């Protein structure tokens, strides 16, 4: 070491000979203090020696102890995580294929498994799943309260076998068609029934030409009285003979009745009447009645329309009834002229089925 004439070292030398002691300022500027009140100016080379008895770090730039690092860092020789490891978008490389259920899987391992799984899944799906292109169920399909949608409106075959699923629209069309067909058939049946059973008006006289009071055709004509044998009751139903030759009924009074008994009960809708063909003789008040037993009569029409004997043709009167009677009677309540009142025409028109 070099010294000057005063026995002092060069201030810039790496070694100094201290004479007269070291000041505090010199010590602070040259050495690290044990109390930590100064800082190193450059790196401290431990020259393969340890720093021991170091506290665990508190600040980001503090030195870390082995214990601190061991309890927090992942060991290269193998370790167990105590929390989540966020790779922050980085990859984990050079992994072995897993041997344990919870081992991390490599891409190669997953790809192989995916390929095997795809083959297995394809086989499983082909065996168990319903193909979109069409398939046959081997068991019941429980819809669990859900709907089957997208069914066709028109589904072949055109004739349903009973096992095809139909859309609501198709069912509605089929039901409506059946309903309309049923309505049509019903209308036809009703129409036929009505035509068959609805009474029809006959415009031909029901009582035939009678040859006597008790006719061979089953009709029986009676009257309350007659003037002579030439003017019998059946004469009012025999328009082949002229008046006075069994061609009309003559009653020796101003009132009386003429009655016809039919072979069977009939419903009438019209009656034709004409008084005896003699001037001055006319019927002014009269009633048409019907009876089931010839004793009790129900009035069907009461009229004050005059029946003239001088008329060329009888008068026709509508009768409103739906009851079939065996007896029909013309009751004369009032007339004009002297005796020999009479009826030249009485004819019934019936409803037939």
Short mmCIF file of C-alpha atoms in Angstrom, two decimals:
data_model
loop_
_atom_site.label_atom_id
_atom_site.label_comp_id
_atom_site.label_asym_id
_atom_site.label_seq_id
_atom_site.Cartn_x
_atom_site.Cartn_y
_atom_site.Cartn_z
CA UNK A 1 0.00 0.00 0.00
CA UNK A 2 1.40 3.48 -0.86
CA UNK A 3 1.49 6.30 1.70
CA UNK A 4 2.43 9.92 1.43
CA UNK A 5 5.11 11.69 3.50
CA UNK A 6 2.59 12.19 6.24
CA UNK A 7 1.86 8.48 6.53
CA UNK A 8 -1.58 8.67 4.96
CA UNK A 9 -2.94 6.57 2.11
CA UNK A 10 -4.12 7.90 -1.21
CA UNK A 11 -7.81 8.70 -1.00
CA UNK A 12 -8.50 6.93 -4.29
CA UNK A 13 -6.68 3.75 -3.33
CA UNK A 14 -8.59 0.57 -2.57
CA UNK A 15 -6.80 0.28 0.73
CA UNK A 16 -6.18 3.10 3.19
CA UNK A 17 -4.04 3.41 6.21
CA UNK A 18 -6.15 5.17 8.77
CA UNK A 19 -4.29 7.46 11.09
CA UNK A 20 -5.93 9.18 13.91
CA UNK A 21 -9.21 7.03 13.67
CA UNK A 22 -12.28 6.95 11.28
CA UNK A 23 -14.96 9.55 11.42
CA UNK A 24 -18.70 8.60 11.51
CA UNK A 25 -19.23 10.26 8.18
CA UNK A 26 -16.42 8.21 6.65
CA UNK A 27 -17.87 4.99 8.11
CA UNK A 28 -21.39 5.71 6.84
CA UNK A 29 -20.15 6.55 3.38
CA UNK A 30 -17.91 3.52 3.20
CA UNK A 31 -19.54 0.62 5.18
CA UNK A 32 -23.00 -0.86 5.61
CA UNK A 33 -24.32 -0.14 9.01
CA UNK A 34 -25.60 -2.96 11.22
CA UNK A 35 -28.60 -0.88 12.22
CA UNK A 36 -29.66 -0.64 8.57
CA UNK A 37 -29.58 3.13 8.45
CA UNK A 38 -27.71 3.27 5.16
CA UNK A 39 -28.08 1.48 1.81
CA UNK A 40 -25.67 -0.38 -0.44
CA UNK A 41 -24.42 1.54 -3.42
CA UNK A 42 -23.90 -1.57 -5.57
CA UNK A 43 -24.48 -5.34 -5.61
CA UNK A 44 -23.29 -7.31 -2.64
CA UNK A 45 -21.51 -10.54 -3.69
CA UNK A 46 -22.08 -13.20 -1.05
CA UNK A 47 -19.30 -15.30 -2.67
CA UNK A 48 -21.22 -18.60 -2.20
CA UNK A 49 -22.28 -17.74 1.35
CA UNK A 50 -25.83 -17.66 2.68
CA UNK A 51 -27.86 -14.87 4.14
CA UNK A 52 -29.33 -16.49 7.20
CA UNK A 53 -31.99 -15.59 9.74
CA UNK A 54 -33.81 -13.48 7.13
CA UNK A 55 -37.40 -12.45 7.92
CA UNK A 56 -40.21 -13.39 5.52
CA UNK A 57 -40.65 -10.56 3.00
CA UNK A 58 -43.24 -7.87 3.54
CA UNK A 59 -42.66 -5.70 0.49
CA UNK A 60 -42.59 -6.64 -3.20
CA UNK A 61 -38.77 -6.17 -3.45
CA UNK A 62 -37.85 -7.83 -0.12
CA UNK A 63 -35.61 -10.91 -0.11
CA UNK A 64 -37.63 -14.13 0.24
CA UNK A 65 -36.72 -16.94 2.62
CA UNK A 66 -36.60 -20.58 1.53
CA UNK A 67 -39.55 -21.32 3.76
CA UNK A 68 -41.57 -18.49 2.23
CA UNK A 69 -40.85 -19.72 -1.27
CA UNK A 70 -41.44 -23.41 -0.39
CA UNK A 71 -44.88 -22.68 1.00
CA UNK A 72 -45.96 -20.56 -1.96
CA UNK A 73 -44.18 -21.65 -5.14
CA UNK A 74 -44.91 -24.82 -7.16
CA UNK A 75 -42.03 -27.30 -6.86
CA UNK A 76 -40.55 -28.71 -10.05
CA UNK A 77 -40.26 -32.11 -8.32
CA UNK A 78 -44.04 -32.20 -7.90
CA UNK A 79 -46.47 -30.36 -5.71
CA UNK A 80 -50.12 -29.92 -4.79
CA UNK A 81 -52.05 -26.75 -5.54
CA UNK A 82 -53.99 -25.20 -2.67
CA UNK A 83 -55.82 -22.77 -4.91
CA UNK A 84 -56.82 -22.13 -8.51
CA UNK A 85 -54.00 -21.78 -11.06
CA UNK A 86 -54.91 -19.12 -13.63
CA UNK A 87 -52.83 -19.75 -16.78
CA UNK A 88 -53.86 -16.32 -18.12
CA UNK A 89 -54.09 -17.63 -21.70
CA UNK A 90 -50.85 -19.68 -21.56
CA UNK A 91 -50.51 -23.33 -22.44
CA UNK A 92 -49.27 -26.26 -20.34
CA UNK A 93 -46.97 -28.32 -22.57
CA UNK A 94 -45.14 -31.69 -22.50
CA UNK A 95 -47.80 -33.42 -20.41
CA UNK A 96 -47.97 -37.19 -20.09
CA UNK A 97 -51.24 -38.91 -21.02
CA UNK A 98 -53.33 -39.22 -17.86
CA UNK A 99 -53.33 -42.43 -15.85
CA UNK A 100 -55.65 -41.31 -13.04
CA UNK A 101 -59.25 -40.21 -13.36
CA UNK A 102 -58.42 -36.63 -12.30
CA UNK A 103 -55.16 -36.39 -14.29
CA UNK A 104 -54.79 -33.59 -16.85
CA UNK A 105 -55.44 -34.87 -20.38
CA UNK A 106 -53.26 -34.02 -23.40
CA UNK A 107 -54.79 -33.01 -26.71
CA UNK A 108 -53.56 -36.26 -28.23
CA UNK A 109 -55.28 -38.26 -25.51
CA UNK A 110 -58.53 -36.32 -25.90
CA UNK A 111 -58.46 -36.62 -29.70
CA UNK A 112 -58.06 -40.38 -29.43
CA UNK A 113 -60.84 -40.59 -26.89
CA UNK A 114 -63.08 -38.31 -28.98
CA UNK A 115 -62.54 -40.51 -32.02
CA UNK A 116 -63.41 -43.63 -30.01
CA UNK A 117 -66.35 -41.87 -28.42
CA UNK A 118 -67.60 -40.66 -31.80
CA UNK A 119 -67.54 -44.21 -33.13
CA UNK A 120 -69.30 -45.45 -30.00
CA UNK A 121 -71.79 -42.58 -30.03
CA UNK A 122 -72.51 -43.03 -33.72
CA UNK A 123 -73.20 -46.70 -33.11
CA UNK A 124 -75.34 -45.85 -30.06
CA UNK A 125 -77.25 -43.14 -31.91
CA UNK A 126 -77.83 -45.38 -34.91
CA UNK A 127 -79.17 -48.08 -32.61
CA UNK A 128 -81.23 -45.95 -30.22
CA UNK A 129 -82.08 -42.61 -31.86
CA UNK A 130 -84.87 -41.93 -34.37
CA UNK A 131 -83.52 -41.09 -37.82
CA UNK A 132 -84.74 -37.87 -39.44
CA UNK A 133 -84.93 -39.67 -42.78
CA UNK A 134 -87.54 -42.08 -41.36
CA UNK A 135 -87.48 -44.88 -38.83
CA UNK A 136 -89.55 -47.47 -36.96
CA UNK A 137 -90.19 -47.19 -33.23
CA UNK A 138 -89.41 -50.29 -31.16
CA UNK A 139 -91.12 -48.95 -28.04
CA UNK A 140 -93.67 -46.39 -26.90
CA UNK A 141 -92.87 -42.69 -27.32
CA UNK A 142 -94.12 -40.70 -24.33
CA UNK A 143 -94.53 -37.08 -25.38
CA UNK A 144 -94.84 -35.96 -21.76
CA UNK A 145 -97.70 -33.59 -22.57
CA UNK A 146 -95.86 -32.06 -25.55
CA UNK A 147 -97.21 -31.73 -29.07
CA UNK A 148 -96.07 -33.31 -32.31
CA UNK A 149 -95.91 -30.50 -34.84
CA UNK A 150 -95.33 -30.19 -38.56
CA UNK A 151 -97.59 -33.07 -39.58
CA UNK A 152 -98.80 -32.89 -43.21
CA UNK A 153 -102.29 -31.75 -44.11
CA UNK A 154 -102.57 -34.32 -46.89
CA UNK A 155 -100.90 -37.57 -45.98
CA UNK A 156 -100.61 -40.60 -48.23
CA UNK A 157 -102.17 -43.05 -48.50
CA UNK A 158 -105.40 -41.29 -49.39
CA UNK A 159 -107.26 -44.05 -47.56
CA UNK A 160 -106.30 -44.09 -43.89
CA UNK A 161 -105.51 -47.45 -42.33
CA UNK A 162 -106.12 -46.25 -38.80
CA UNK A 163 -102.47 -46.22 -37.68
CA UNK A 164 -101.29 -42.97 -39.30
CA UNK A 165 -100.89 -39.78 -37.25
CA UNK A 166 -102.89 -36.93 -38.69
CA UNK A 167 -102.47 -33.19 -38.27
CA UNK A 168 -105.21 -31.22 -36.57
CA UNK A 169 -105.96 -29.59 -39.91
CA UNK A 170 -106.24 -33.00 -41.58
CA UNK A 171 -108.44 -34.35 -38.80
CA UNK A 172 -110.62 -31.24 -39.03
CA UNK A 173 -110.97 -31.69 -42.77
CA UNK A 174 -111.80 -35.36 -42.40
CA UNK A 175 -114.29 -34.70 -39.58
CA UNK A 176 -115.88 -31.81 -41.46
CA UNK A 177 -116.17 -33.98 -44.55
CA UNK A 178 -117.78 -36.77 -42.52
CA UNK A 179 -120.06 -34.29 -40.76
CA UNK A 180 -121.10 -32.74 -44.06
CA UNK A 181 -121.68 -36.18 -45.50
CA UNK A 182 -123.70 -37.15 -42.42
CA UNK A 183 -125.68 -33.90 -42.69
CA UNK A 184 -126.32 -34.60 -46.37
CA UNK A 185 -127.43 -38.16 -45.66
CA UNK A 186 -129.55 -36.95 -42.74
CA UNK A 187 -131.17 -34.27 -44.89
CA UNK A 188 -131.88 -36.82 -47.57
CA UNK A 189 -133.39 -39.20 -45.03
CA UNK A 190 -135.40 -36.42 -43.41
CA UNK A 191 -136.55 -35.18 -46.80
CA UNK A 192 -137.49 -38.69 -47.82
CA UNK A 193 -139.21 -39.23 -44.49
CA UNK A 194 -141.08 -35.96 -44.82
CA UNK A 195 -142.05 -36.72 -48.38
CA UNK A 196 -143.13 -40.21 -47.35
CA UNK A 197 -144.99 -39.24 -44.19
CA UNK A 198 -146.14 -35.71 -44.94
CA UNK A 199 -149.81 -35.78 -45.87
CA UNK A 200 -150.51 -34.71 -49.43
CA UNK A 201 -153.64 -32.95 -50.57
CA UNK A 202 -155.78 -34.93 -52.92
CA UNK A 203 -157.72 -32.87 -55.45
CA UNK A 204 -159.93 -35.77 -56.45
CA UNK A 205 -163.15 -36.25 -54.59
CA UNK A 206 -162.87 -38.97 -51.96
CA UNK A 207 -166.51 -40.16 -52.01
CA UNK A 208 -167.28 -42.11 -55.19
CA UNK A 209 -170.61 -42.04 -57.02
CA UNK A 210 -172.98 -43.85 -54.68
CA UNK A 211 -175.69 -46.14 -56.07
CA UNK A 212 -177.58 -46.41 -52.77
CA UNK A 213 -177.35 -45.28 -49.14
CA UNK A 214 -175.28 -48.32 -48.16
CA UNK A 215 -172.80 -48.54 -51.00
CA UNK A 216 -170.84 -51.53 -52.14
CA UNK A 217 -167.73 -49.30 -51.87
CA UNK A 218 -168.07 -49.14 -48.06
CA UNK A 219 -169.63 -45.69 -47.76
CA UNK A 220 -172.91 -45.16 -45.88
CA UNK A 221 -175.03 -42.04 -46.47
CA UNK A 222 -177.74 -40.99 -44.00
CA UNK A 223 -179.96 -37.95 -43.34
CA UNK A 224 -182.25 -36.88 -40.53
CA UNK A 225 -185.27 -37.23 -42.89
CA UNK A 226 -186.21 -37.28 -46.61
CA UNK A 227 -189.30 -36.00 -48.43
CA UNK A 228 -189.71 -39.05 -50.71
CA UNK A 229 -187.77 -42.10 -51.77
CA UNK A 230 -186.55 -40.22 -54.86
CA UNK A 231 -184.54 -37.82 -52.69
CA UNK A 232 -182.45 -40.22 -50.59
CA UNK A 233 -179.26 -39.22 -48.77
CA UNK A 234 -176.97 -40.94 -51.30
CA UNK A 235 -178.39 -38.62 -54.00
CA UNK A 236 -176.09 -35.83 -52.76
CA UNK A 237 -173.18 -38.11 -53.70
CA UNK A 238 -174.54 -39.12 -57.13
CA UNK A 239 -174.06 -36.40 -59.71
CA UNK A 240 -175.05 -38.71 -62.58
CA UNK A 241 -178.74 -38.29 -61.84
CA UNK A 242 -180.67 -35.06 -62.17
CA UNK A 243 -182.56 -33.45 -59.31
CA UNK A 244 -185.62 -35.48 -58.44
CA UNK A 245 -184.28 -38.81 -59.66
CA UNK A 246 -181.94 -39.63 -56.77
CA UNK A 247 -179.75 -36.74 -57.90
CA UNK A 248 -180.03 -34.82 -54.59
CA UNK A 249 -181.22 -34.98 -51.01
CA UNK A 250 -184.55 -33.36 -50.07
CA UNK A 251 -185.45 -32.67 -46.44
CA UNK A 252 -189.08 -31.84 -45.47
CA UNK A 253 -188.04 -28.97 -43.17
CA UNK A 254 -185.97 -25.81 -43.04
CA UNK A 255 -183.31 -27.51 -40.94
CA UNK A 256 -181.68 -30.91 -41.02
CA UNK A 257 -178.44 -32.82 -41.63
CA UNK A 258 -176.68 -35.00 -44.17
CA UNK A 259 -174.00 -37.47 -43.11
CA UNK A 260 -171.45 -39.74 -44.78
CA UNK A 261 -169.66 -42.63 -43.07
CA UNK A 262 -166.31 -43.50 -44.67
CA UNK A 263 -164.82 -47.01 -44.94
CA UNK A 264 -161.96 -45.83 -42.71
CA UNK A 265 -161.04 -42.66 -40.79
CA UNK A 266 -159.69 -39.92 -43.08
CA UNK A 267 -158.49 -36.35 -42.61
CA UNK A 268 -160.16 -33.83 -44.91
CA UNK A 269 -158.74 -30.50 -46.01
CA UNK A 270 -161.52 -29.30 -48.30
CA UNK A 271 -165.25 -29.81 -48.83
CA UNK A 272 -167.50 -29.02 -51.82
CA UNK A 273 -171.16 -28.03 -51.23
CA UNK A 274 -174.17 -27.07 -53.36
CA UNK A 275 -177.83 -26.70 -52.40
CA UNK A 276 -180.70 -28.49 -54.16
CA UNK A 277 -181.23 -27.14 -57.68
CA UNK A 278 -184.50 -25.36 -57.06
CA UNK A 279 -185.20 -21.63 -57.22
CA UNK A 280 -185.81 -19.95 -53.92
CA UNK A 281 -184.10 -22.72 -51.99
CA UNK A 282 -180.79 -21.76 -50.39
CA UNK A 283 -178.89 -22.71 -47.27
CA UNK A 284 -177.84 -19.66 -45.22
CA UNK A 285 -176.21 -21.11 -42.07
CA UNK A 286 -174.41 -24.45 -41.85
CA UNK A 287 -171.65 -26.43 -40.08
CA UNK A 288 -169.30 -29.23 -41.13
CA UNK A 289 -168.45 -31.60 -38.23
CA UNK A 290 -166.46 -34.81 -37.75
CA UNK A 291 -167.07 -37.80 -35.49
CA UNK A 292 -165.37 -41.05 -34.53
CA UNK A 293 -168.53 -42.88 -33.43
CA UNK A 294 -171.41 -41.12 -35.24
CA UNK A 295 -172.72 -39.75 -31.93
CA UNK A 296 -170.33 -37.06 -30.74
CA UNK A 297 -169.36 -34.51 -33.42
CA UNK A 298 -166.58 -31.91 -33.42
CA UNK A 299 -167.30 -28.72 -35.44
CA UNK A 300 -164.68 -28.22 -38.16
CA UNK A 301 -166.19 -25.26 -40.02
CA UNK A 302 -169.19 -23.02 -39.29
CA UNK A 303 -170.25 -20.60 -42.03
CA UNK A 304 -172.98 -18.17 -43.12
CA UNK A 305 -171.89 -18.32 -46.74
CA UNK A 306 -175.07 -18.91 -48.77
CA UNK A 307 -175.32 -22.12 -50.76
CA UNK A 308 -177.47 -21.45 -53.82
CA UNK A 309 -179.38 -24.21 -55.58
CA UNK A 310 -179.44 -22.11 -58.74
CA UNK A 311 -175.64 -22.07 -58.94
CA UNK A 312 -174.05 -23.96 -61.76
CA UNK A 313 -171.19 -25.39 -59.64
CA UNK A 314 -170.58 -26.15 -55.99
CA UNK A 315 -168.56 -23.92 -53.66
CA UNK A 316 -165.31 -25.15 -52.11
CA UNK A 317 -164.34 -24.54 -48.48
CA UNK A 318 -160.99 -25.26 -46.77
CA UNK A 319 -161.06 -27.30 -43.57
CA UNK A 320 -158.32 -26.88 -40.94
CA UNK A 321 -157.83 -30.13 -39.04
CA UNK A 322 -155.22 -32.85 -38.55
CA UNK A 323 -157.65 -35.41 -37.10
CA UNK A 324 -158.95 -38.33 -39.09
CA UNK A 325 -162.70 -38.92 -38.61
CA UNK A 326 -164.90 -41.79 -39.66
CA UNK A 327 -168.06 -39.67 -39.95
CA UNK A 328 -168.56 -36.26 -41.57
CA UNK A 329 -171.83 -34.32 -41.24
CA UNK A 330 -173.30 -31.22 -42.87
CA UNK A 331 -175.71 -29.64 -40.36
CA UNK A 332 -178.11 -27.01 -41.81
CA UNK A 333 -179.07 -24.44 -39.16
CA UNK A 334 -180.99 -21.99 -41.39
CA UNK A 335 -182.39 -21.79 -44.91
CA UNK A 336 -184.84 -19.80 -47.08
CA UNK A 337 -187.95 -20.87 -48.96
CA UNK A 338 -190.63 -23.34 -48.11
CA UNK A 339 -190.08 -27.02 -47.40
CA UNK A 340 -188.22 -29.51 -49.53
CA UNK A 341 -184.84 -28.08 -48.52
CA UNK A 342 -182.05 -30.13 -50.06
CA UNK A 343 -178.38 -30.75 -50.93
CA UNK A 344 -177.32 -31.61 -54.45
CA UNK A 345 -173.51 -31.90 -53.90
CA UNK A 346 -171.44 -32.87 -50.90
CA UNK A 347 -167.88 -34.03 -51.58
CA UNK A 348 -164.83 -34.57 -49.35
CA UNK A 349 -161.16 -33.97 -50.26
CA UNK A 350 -158.71 -35.80 -48.05
CA UNK A 351 -155.05 -35.71 -47.05
CA UNK A 352 -153.21 -38.82 -48.16
CA UNK A 353 -149.74 -40.20 -47.24
#
